[in-house]
Amino acid sequence: MKAIKFLLVGMFFGIVLVKSEAVSWYRIYEMFRFQSFHMYGIIGTAIASGILFLQISKKRHIKSIRGADIFVPKKEDGLTRYIVGGIIFGLGWALIGACPGPMYILLGTGIWSMLIVIAAAIFGTFLYGLLKNKLPH
């Protein structure tokens, strides 16, 4: 029952993304062609909200569901890994028209072809786990 609040927040998040057209392939296409500010506004609002809520959680010492302090660990150095990873992520997003969260939202709206995309994403994650020690980090 502790996890029900996270399920409800996830459902609310999905509804908001569908209603704001953030999961629309057309809106994503517009964004990658720099034809509309719509998606940049949504992403910018998400970043600003994340920063705000993280700062509030730090000041008020809000705990996680397990009772631990919420903190953001320092990232490892290595600009190349983030650039290459971002390019791969962006290419996948541009080709599929959805990033990981909206893939499940689109499946929930009845777009059954997202099952193929989700299966490919899970396979890619599994493959990365197998090859992680052999890749340059």
Short mmCIF file of C-alpha atoms in Angstrom, two decimals, residues 51-64 67-71:
data_model
loop_
_atom_site.label_atom_id
_atom_site.label_comp_id
_atom_site.label_asym_id
_atom_site.label_seq_id
_atom_site.Cartn_x
_atom_site.Cartn_y
_atom_site.Cartn_z
CA ILE A 51 15.61 21.98 -9.40
CA LEU A 52 13.00 23.68 -7.23
CA PHE A 53 11.71 20.48 -5.61
CA LEU A 54 15.25 19.17 -5.04
CA GLN A 55 16.20 22.40 -3.27
CA ILE A 56 13.02 22.24 -1.17
CA SER A 57 13.75 18.62 -0.23
CA LYS A 58 17.29 19.59 0.82
CA LYS A 59 16.14 22.51 2.97
CA ARG A 60 13.31 20.61 4.66
CA HIS A 61 15.29 17.34 4.95
CA ILE A 62 12.58 15.34 3.20
CA LYS A 63 13.23 11.59 3.36
CA SER A 64 12.78 8.93 0.69
CA GLY A 67 13.55 6.94 5.27
CA ALA A 68 16.94 7.90 3.82
CA ASP A 69 17.97 11.48 3.06
CA ILE A 70 17.51 12.47 -0.56
CA PHE A 71 20.76 13.47 -2.23
#
